[in-house]
Coordinates of C-alpha atoms in Angstrom, one line a residue:
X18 CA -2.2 158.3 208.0
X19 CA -0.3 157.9 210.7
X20 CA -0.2 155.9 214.3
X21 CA 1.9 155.2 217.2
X22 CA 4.0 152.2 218.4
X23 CA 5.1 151.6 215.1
X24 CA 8.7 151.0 216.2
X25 CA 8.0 148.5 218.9
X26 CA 5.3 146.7 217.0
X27 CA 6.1 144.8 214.2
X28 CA 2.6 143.4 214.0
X29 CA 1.0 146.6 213.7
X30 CA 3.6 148.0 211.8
X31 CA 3.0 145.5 208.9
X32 CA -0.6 146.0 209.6
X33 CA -1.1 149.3 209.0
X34 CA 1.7 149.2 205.6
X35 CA -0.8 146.2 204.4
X36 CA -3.8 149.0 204.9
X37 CA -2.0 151.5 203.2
X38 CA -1.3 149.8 200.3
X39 CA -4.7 148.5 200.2
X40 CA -6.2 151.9 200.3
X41 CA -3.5 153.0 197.3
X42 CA -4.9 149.8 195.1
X43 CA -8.6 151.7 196.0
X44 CA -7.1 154.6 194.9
X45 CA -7.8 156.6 197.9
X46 CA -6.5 159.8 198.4
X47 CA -3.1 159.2 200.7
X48 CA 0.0 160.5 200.0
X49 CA 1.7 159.7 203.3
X50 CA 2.6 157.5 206.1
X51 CA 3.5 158.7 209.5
X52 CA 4.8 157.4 212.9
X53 CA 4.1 159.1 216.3
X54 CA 7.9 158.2 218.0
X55 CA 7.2 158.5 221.7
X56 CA 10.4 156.4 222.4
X57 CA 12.8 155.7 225.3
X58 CA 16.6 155.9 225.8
X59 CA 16.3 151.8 225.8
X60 CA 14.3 151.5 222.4
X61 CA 15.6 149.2 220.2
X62 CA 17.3 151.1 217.3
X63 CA 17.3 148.3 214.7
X64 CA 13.0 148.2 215.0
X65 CA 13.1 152.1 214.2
X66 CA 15.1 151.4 211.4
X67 CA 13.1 148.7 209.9
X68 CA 9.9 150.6 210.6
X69 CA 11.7 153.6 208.2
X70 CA 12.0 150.6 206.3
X71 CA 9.1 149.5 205.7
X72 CA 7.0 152.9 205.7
X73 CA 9.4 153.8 203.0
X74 CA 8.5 150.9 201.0
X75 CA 4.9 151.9 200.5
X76 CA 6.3 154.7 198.0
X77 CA 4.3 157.5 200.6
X78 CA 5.7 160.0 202.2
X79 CA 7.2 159.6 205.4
X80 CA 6.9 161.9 208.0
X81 CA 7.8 161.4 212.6
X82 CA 4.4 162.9 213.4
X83 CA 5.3 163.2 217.3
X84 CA 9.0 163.1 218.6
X85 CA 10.3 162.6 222.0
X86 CA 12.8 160.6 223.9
X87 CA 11.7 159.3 227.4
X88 CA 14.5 159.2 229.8
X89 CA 12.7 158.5 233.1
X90 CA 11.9 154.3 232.2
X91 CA 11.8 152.9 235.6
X92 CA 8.9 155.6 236.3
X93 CA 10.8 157.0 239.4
X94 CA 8.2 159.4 241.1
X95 CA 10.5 162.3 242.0
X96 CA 13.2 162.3 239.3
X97 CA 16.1 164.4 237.6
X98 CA 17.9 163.0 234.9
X99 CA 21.7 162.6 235.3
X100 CA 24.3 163.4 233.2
X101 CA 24.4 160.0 232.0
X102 CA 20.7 158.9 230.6
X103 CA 20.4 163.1 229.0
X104 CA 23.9 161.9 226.9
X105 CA 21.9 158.6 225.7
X106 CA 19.2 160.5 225.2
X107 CA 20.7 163.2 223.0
X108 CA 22.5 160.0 221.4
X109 CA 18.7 158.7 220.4
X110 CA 17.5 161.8 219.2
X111 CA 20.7 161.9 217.1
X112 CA 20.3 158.2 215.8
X113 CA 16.2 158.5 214.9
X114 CA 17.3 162.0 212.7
X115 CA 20.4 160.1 211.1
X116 CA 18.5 157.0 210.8
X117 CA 15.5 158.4 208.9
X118 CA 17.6 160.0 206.6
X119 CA 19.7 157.1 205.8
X120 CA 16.2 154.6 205.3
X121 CA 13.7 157.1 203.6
X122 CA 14.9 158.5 200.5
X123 CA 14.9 162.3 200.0
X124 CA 12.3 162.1 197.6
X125 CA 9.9 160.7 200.2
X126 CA 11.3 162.6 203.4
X127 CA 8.2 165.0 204.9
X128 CA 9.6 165.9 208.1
X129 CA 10.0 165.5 212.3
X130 CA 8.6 167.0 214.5
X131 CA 9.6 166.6 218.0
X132 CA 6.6 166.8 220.3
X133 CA 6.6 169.6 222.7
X134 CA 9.6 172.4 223.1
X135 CA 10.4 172.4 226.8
X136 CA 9.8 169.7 229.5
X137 CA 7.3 170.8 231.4
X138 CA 5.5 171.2 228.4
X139 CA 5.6 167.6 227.3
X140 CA 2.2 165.4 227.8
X141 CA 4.9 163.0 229.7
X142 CA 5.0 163.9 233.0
X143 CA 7.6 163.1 235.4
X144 CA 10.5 162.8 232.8
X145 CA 12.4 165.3 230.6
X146 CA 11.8 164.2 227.0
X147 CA 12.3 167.1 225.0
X148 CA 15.1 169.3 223.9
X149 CA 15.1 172.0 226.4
X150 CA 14.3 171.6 229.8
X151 CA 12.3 173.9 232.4
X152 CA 14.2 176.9 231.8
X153 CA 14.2 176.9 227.9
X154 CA 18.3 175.8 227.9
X155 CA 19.0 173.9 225.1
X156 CA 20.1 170.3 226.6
X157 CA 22.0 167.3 225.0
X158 CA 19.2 166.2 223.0
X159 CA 19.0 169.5 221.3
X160 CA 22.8 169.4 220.4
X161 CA 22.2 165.7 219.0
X162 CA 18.9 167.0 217.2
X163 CA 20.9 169.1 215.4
X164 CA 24.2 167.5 214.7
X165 CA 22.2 164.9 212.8
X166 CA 20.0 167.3 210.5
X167 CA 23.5 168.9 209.9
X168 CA 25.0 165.6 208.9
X169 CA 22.7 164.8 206.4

């Protein structure tokens, strides 16, 4: 089972843990929880964490359903990213890998996977939240990606 906005709301967050755990004292058939992480350079890391958190805490495992990092938050209609926000972004991607790895034990890790492989592929348009951009070069993000699997 998984669902979206899970990082920004703490509400349905704790909702959907408190379903969860209802279904396992049913004894349904659910061996995981997952979170679809369409996130920005501006999301708040200590949420993300606590969402780990508390997904971990079910006992499931844990898997990022849908990875990507939006750069473009003020929704500027003709936009390239600068130097800048593709360095925080490769600095989110790097903090979400590092940060499930630190929160959900081993045991319970069952992946990420980032949505999409190159920009224009993404189902965000008018941003680049992926780890290569138009041209299939690897960018910042995919550096970060990486560092952090590699870190574990």
């Amino acid at each position: 089972i998984n669902d979206y906005n899970l990082e920004t709301s703490t509400r349905k967050l704790d909702s959907l843990v408190a379903y969860v755990n209802w279904l396992k004292s049913k004894s349904a058939p659910i061996d995981g929880i997952g979170t679809q992480m369409h996130i920005s350079i501006s999301t708040d890391t200590t949420a993300i964490k606590n969402a780990f958190i508390k997904m971990a805490s079910t006992g499931l495992l844990v898997r990022i359903s849908e990875l990507d990092v939006i750069i473009n938050t003020s929704k500027v209609a003709s936009f390239t990213p600068t130097t800048d926000q593709l360095t925080q972004q490769a600095k989110m991607y790097y903090w979400v890998v590092r940060s499930y790895n630190k929160n959900v034990p081993a045991s319970q890790r069952y992946g990420i996977t980032v949505w999409g492989v190159h920009d224009p592929d993404s189902w965000i348009t008018n941003d680049a939240p992926l780890l290569f951009d138009a041209n299939y070069k690897k960018k910042s993000a995919y550096s970060g990606f990486v560092q952090a699997l590699k870190a574990n």
